[in-house]
Coordinates of C-alpha atoms in Angstrom, one line a residue:
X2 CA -25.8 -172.3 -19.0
X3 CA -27.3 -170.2 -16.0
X4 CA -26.7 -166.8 -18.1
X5 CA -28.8 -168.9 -20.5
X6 CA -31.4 -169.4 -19.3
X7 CA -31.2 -165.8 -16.7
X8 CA -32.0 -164.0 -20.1
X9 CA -35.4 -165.4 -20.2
X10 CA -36.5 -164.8 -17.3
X11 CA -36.1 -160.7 -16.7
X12 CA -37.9 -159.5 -19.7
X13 CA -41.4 -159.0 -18.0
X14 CA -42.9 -156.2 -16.0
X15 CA -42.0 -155.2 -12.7
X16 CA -45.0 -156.7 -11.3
X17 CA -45.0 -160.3 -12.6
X18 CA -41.2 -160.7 -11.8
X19 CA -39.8 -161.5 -8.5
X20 CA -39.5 -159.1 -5.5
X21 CA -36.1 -158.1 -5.1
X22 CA -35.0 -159.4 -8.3
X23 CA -32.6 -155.5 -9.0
X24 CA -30.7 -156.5 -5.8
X25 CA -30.2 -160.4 -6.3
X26 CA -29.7 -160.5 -9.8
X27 CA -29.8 -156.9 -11.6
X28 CA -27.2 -155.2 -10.2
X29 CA -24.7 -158.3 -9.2
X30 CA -24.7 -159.2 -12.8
X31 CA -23.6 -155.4 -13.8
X32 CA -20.6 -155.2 -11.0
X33 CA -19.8 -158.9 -12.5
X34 CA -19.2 -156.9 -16.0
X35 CA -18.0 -154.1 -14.8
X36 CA -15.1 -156.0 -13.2
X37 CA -14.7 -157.8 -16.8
X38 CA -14.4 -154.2 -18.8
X39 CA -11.3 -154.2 -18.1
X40 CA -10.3 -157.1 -19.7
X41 CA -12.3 -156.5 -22.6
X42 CA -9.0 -156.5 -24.6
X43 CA -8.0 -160.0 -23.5
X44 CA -8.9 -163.6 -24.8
X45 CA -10.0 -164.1 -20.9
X46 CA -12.5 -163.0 -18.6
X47 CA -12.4 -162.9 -14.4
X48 CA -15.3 -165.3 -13.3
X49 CA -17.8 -166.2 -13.9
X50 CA -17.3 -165.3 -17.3
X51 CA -15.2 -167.9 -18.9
X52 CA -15.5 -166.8 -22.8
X53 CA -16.9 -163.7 -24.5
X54 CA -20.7 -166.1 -25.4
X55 CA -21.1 -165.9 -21.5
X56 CA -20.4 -162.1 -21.7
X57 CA -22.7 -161.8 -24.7
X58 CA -25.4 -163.8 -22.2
X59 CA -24.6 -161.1 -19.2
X60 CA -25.1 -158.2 -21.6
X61 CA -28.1 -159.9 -22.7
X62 CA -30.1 -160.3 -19.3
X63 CA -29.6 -156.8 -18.7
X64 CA -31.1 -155.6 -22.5
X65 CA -34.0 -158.3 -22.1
X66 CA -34.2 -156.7 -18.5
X67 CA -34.3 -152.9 -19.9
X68 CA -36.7 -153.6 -23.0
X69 CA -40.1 -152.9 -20.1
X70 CA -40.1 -149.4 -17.9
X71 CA -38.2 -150.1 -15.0
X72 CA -38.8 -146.2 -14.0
X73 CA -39.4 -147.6 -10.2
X74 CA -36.5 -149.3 -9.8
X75 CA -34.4 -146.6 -11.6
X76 CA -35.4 -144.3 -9.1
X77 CA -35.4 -146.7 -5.5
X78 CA -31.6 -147.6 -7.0
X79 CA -30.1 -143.9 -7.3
X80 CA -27.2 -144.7 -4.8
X81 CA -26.4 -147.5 -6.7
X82 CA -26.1 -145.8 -9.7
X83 CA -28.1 -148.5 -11.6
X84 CA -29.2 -146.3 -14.8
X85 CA -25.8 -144.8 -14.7
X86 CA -24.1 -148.2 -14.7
X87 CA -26.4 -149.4 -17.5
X88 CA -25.3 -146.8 -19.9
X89 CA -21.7 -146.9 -18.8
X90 CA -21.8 -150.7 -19.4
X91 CA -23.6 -150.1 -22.7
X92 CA -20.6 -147.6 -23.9
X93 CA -17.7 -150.1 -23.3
X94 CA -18.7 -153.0 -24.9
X95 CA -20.3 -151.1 -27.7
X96 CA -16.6 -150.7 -29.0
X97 CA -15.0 -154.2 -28.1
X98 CA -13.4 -156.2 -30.8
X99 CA -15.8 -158.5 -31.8
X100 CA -19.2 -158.1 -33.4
X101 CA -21.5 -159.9 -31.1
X102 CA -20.9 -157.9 -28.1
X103 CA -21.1 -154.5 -29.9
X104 CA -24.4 -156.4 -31.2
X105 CA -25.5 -157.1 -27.5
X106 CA -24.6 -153.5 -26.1
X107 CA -25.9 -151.6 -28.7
X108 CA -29.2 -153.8 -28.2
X109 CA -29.0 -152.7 -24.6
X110 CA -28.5 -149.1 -25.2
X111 CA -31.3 -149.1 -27.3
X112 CA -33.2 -150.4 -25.1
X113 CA -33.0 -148.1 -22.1
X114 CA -33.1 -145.2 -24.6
X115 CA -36.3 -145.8 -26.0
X116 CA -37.5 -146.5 -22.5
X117 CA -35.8 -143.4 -20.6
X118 CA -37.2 -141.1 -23.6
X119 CA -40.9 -141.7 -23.6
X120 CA -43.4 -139.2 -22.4
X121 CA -43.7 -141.6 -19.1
X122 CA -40.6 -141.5 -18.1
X123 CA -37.3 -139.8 -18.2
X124 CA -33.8 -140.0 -17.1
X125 CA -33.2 -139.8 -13.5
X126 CA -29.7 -139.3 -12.9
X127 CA -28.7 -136.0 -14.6
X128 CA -30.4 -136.1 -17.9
X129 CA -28.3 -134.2 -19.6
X130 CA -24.6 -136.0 -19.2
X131 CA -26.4 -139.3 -19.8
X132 CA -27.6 -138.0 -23.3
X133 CA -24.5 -136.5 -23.9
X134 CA -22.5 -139.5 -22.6
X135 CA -24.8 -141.6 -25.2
X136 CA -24.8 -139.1 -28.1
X137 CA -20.8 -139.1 -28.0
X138 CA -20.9 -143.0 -27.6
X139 CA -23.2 -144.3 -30.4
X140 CA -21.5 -141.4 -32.6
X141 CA -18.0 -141.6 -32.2
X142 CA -16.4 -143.6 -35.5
X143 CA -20.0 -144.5 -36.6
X144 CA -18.7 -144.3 -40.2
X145 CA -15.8 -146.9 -39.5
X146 CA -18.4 -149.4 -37.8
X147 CA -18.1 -152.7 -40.1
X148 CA -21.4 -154.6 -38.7
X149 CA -24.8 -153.2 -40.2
X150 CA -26.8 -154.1 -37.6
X151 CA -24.3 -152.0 -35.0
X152 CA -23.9 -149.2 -37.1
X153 CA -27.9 -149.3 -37.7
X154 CA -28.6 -149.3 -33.7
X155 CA -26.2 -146.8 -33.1
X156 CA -27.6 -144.2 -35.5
X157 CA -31.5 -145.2 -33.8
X158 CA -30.2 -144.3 -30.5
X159 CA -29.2 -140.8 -31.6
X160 CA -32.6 -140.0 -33.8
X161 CA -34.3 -141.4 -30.7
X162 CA -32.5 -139.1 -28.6
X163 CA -32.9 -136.2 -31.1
X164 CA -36.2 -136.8 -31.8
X165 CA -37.7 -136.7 -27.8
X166 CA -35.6 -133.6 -27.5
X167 CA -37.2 -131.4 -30.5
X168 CA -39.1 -128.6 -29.4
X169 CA -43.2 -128.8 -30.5
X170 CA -42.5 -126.2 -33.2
X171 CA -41.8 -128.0 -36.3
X172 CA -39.2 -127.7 -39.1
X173 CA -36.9 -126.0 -36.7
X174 CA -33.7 -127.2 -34.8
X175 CA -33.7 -123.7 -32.1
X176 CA -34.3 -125.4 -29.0
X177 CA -33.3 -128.9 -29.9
X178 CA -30.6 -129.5 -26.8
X179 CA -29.1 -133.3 -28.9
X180 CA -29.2 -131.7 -31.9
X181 CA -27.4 -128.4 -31.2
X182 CA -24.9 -130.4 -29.5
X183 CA -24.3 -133.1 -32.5
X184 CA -23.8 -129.9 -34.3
X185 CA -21.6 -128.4 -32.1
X186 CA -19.2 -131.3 -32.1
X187 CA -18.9 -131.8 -35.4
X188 CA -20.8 -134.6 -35.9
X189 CA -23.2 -133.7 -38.3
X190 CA -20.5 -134.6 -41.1
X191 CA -20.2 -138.2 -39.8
X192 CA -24.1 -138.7 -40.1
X193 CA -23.4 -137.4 -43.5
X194 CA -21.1 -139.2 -44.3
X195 CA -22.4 -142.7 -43.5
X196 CA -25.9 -141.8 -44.9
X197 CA -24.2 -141.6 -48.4
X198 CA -22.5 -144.7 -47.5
X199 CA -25.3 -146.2 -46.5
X200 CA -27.7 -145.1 -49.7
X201 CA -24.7 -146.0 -52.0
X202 CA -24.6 -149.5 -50.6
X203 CA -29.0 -149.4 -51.1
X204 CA -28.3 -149.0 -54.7
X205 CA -26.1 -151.1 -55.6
X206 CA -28.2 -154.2 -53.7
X207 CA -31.3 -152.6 -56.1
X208 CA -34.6 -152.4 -55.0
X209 CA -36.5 -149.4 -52.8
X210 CA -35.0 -148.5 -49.8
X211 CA -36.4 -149.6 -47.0
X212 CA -38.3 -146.6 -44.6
X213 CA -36.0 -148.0 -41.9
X214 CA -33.0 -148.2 -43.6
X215 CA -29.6 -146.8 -42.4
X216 CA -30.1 -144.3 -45.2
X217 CA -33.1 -142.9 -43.6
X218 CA -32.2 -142.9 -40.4
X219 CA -29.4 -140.8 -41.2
X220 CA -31.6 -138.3 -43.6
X221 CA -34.0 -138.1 -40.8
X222 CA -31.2 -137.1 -38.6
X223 CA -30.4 -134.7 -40.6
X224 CA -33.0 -132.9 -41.1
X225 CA -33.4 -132.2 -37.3
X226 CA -29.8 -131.1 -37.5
X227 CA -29.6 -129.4 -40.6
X228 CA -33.6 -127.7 -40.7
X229 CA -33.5 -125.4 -44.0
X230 CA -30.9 -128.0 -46.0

């Protein structure tokens, strides 16, 4: 009940929440599910989770927490590694066994990636492994996601990475630091791959597809990654 009603109560600015509210809620709640993660194979959770709906409500305080700019307290938190732990937190349940917490942390990454991409604010603790730690994340088995709305987020993160790291030159991947590295790894086939699954699955539900289908998402992605196909 308390992670209930904790959910509504974090997702407003910085100024019209609480003083304080990073150290007395924020970053007790991620330490509470870091200390779960390990159990993230089991049917029970160390306290004071009890069931995987109050993990779903943990995860979802920090996303509703993460949807405004918290650029400030990103920054005052570095020894605490409070971005860091976000996305790490984000990463683990973004693969657990049931649908509602890959739901929840996809939500969450989402959420701090739109935020740490925009042209007011950035990732503090090295950019570059947090991107790549995300990248790898939201693309690894992509294809063999069974829940739309997972599979759907986790493409959004990567275009949303990809897109704040394309150089101003257009119609050209030289430059593009996400990109080159999807390519790099091999990853390029898996977007592929599920955009075809993806369109196939548009056709046979009939009707036009919608501009913010899977299906586009992935043919966007690919033509950051793939310039001159």
């Amino acid at each position: 009940a308390a992670f209930f009603l904790l959910r509504l109560m974090v997702p407003f600015k910085s100024s019209d929440l609480p003083e304080g509210i990073v150290g007395i809620v924020i970053l007790p709640l991620l330490s509470m599910l870091q200390k779960a993660a390990p159990n993230i194979g089991e049917e029970s959770f160390p306290a004071p989770f009890k069931n995987v709906s109050s993990v779903v409500f943990g995860l979802i305080t920090l996303s509703n927490w993460c949807s405004e700019d918290r650029l400030a307290e990103f920054q005052a938190n570095l020894e605490g590694r409070l971005e860091e732990g976000l996305v790490d937190m984000s990463m683990t349940f973004m693969h657990y066994d049931k649908p509602e917490v890959r739901q929840i942390a996809t939500a969450l990454c989402h959420n701090l990636t739109l935020r740490r991409t925009s042209s007011s604010s950035g990732w503090i603790n090295d950019p570059a492994a947090l991107a790549t730690q995300i990248l790898c994340g939201a693309l690894d088995d992509v294809s063999d996601e069974q829940d739309d709305l997972v599979r759907k987020r986790r493409l959004s993160v990567v275009l949303t990475i990809v897109r704040s790291s394309q150089p101003s030159s257009p119609g050209t991947s030289d430059g593009n630091t996400a990109a080159q590295m999807i390519l790099d790894l091999g990853f390029d086939a898996v977007v592929e791959q599920t955009g075809r699954a993806a369109a196939a699955q548009s056709r046979t539900g009939g009707g036009g597809e919608d501009p913010s289908s899977e299906a586009t998402i992935c043919r966007e992605l690919l033509s950051y990654l793939r310039p001159t196909v």
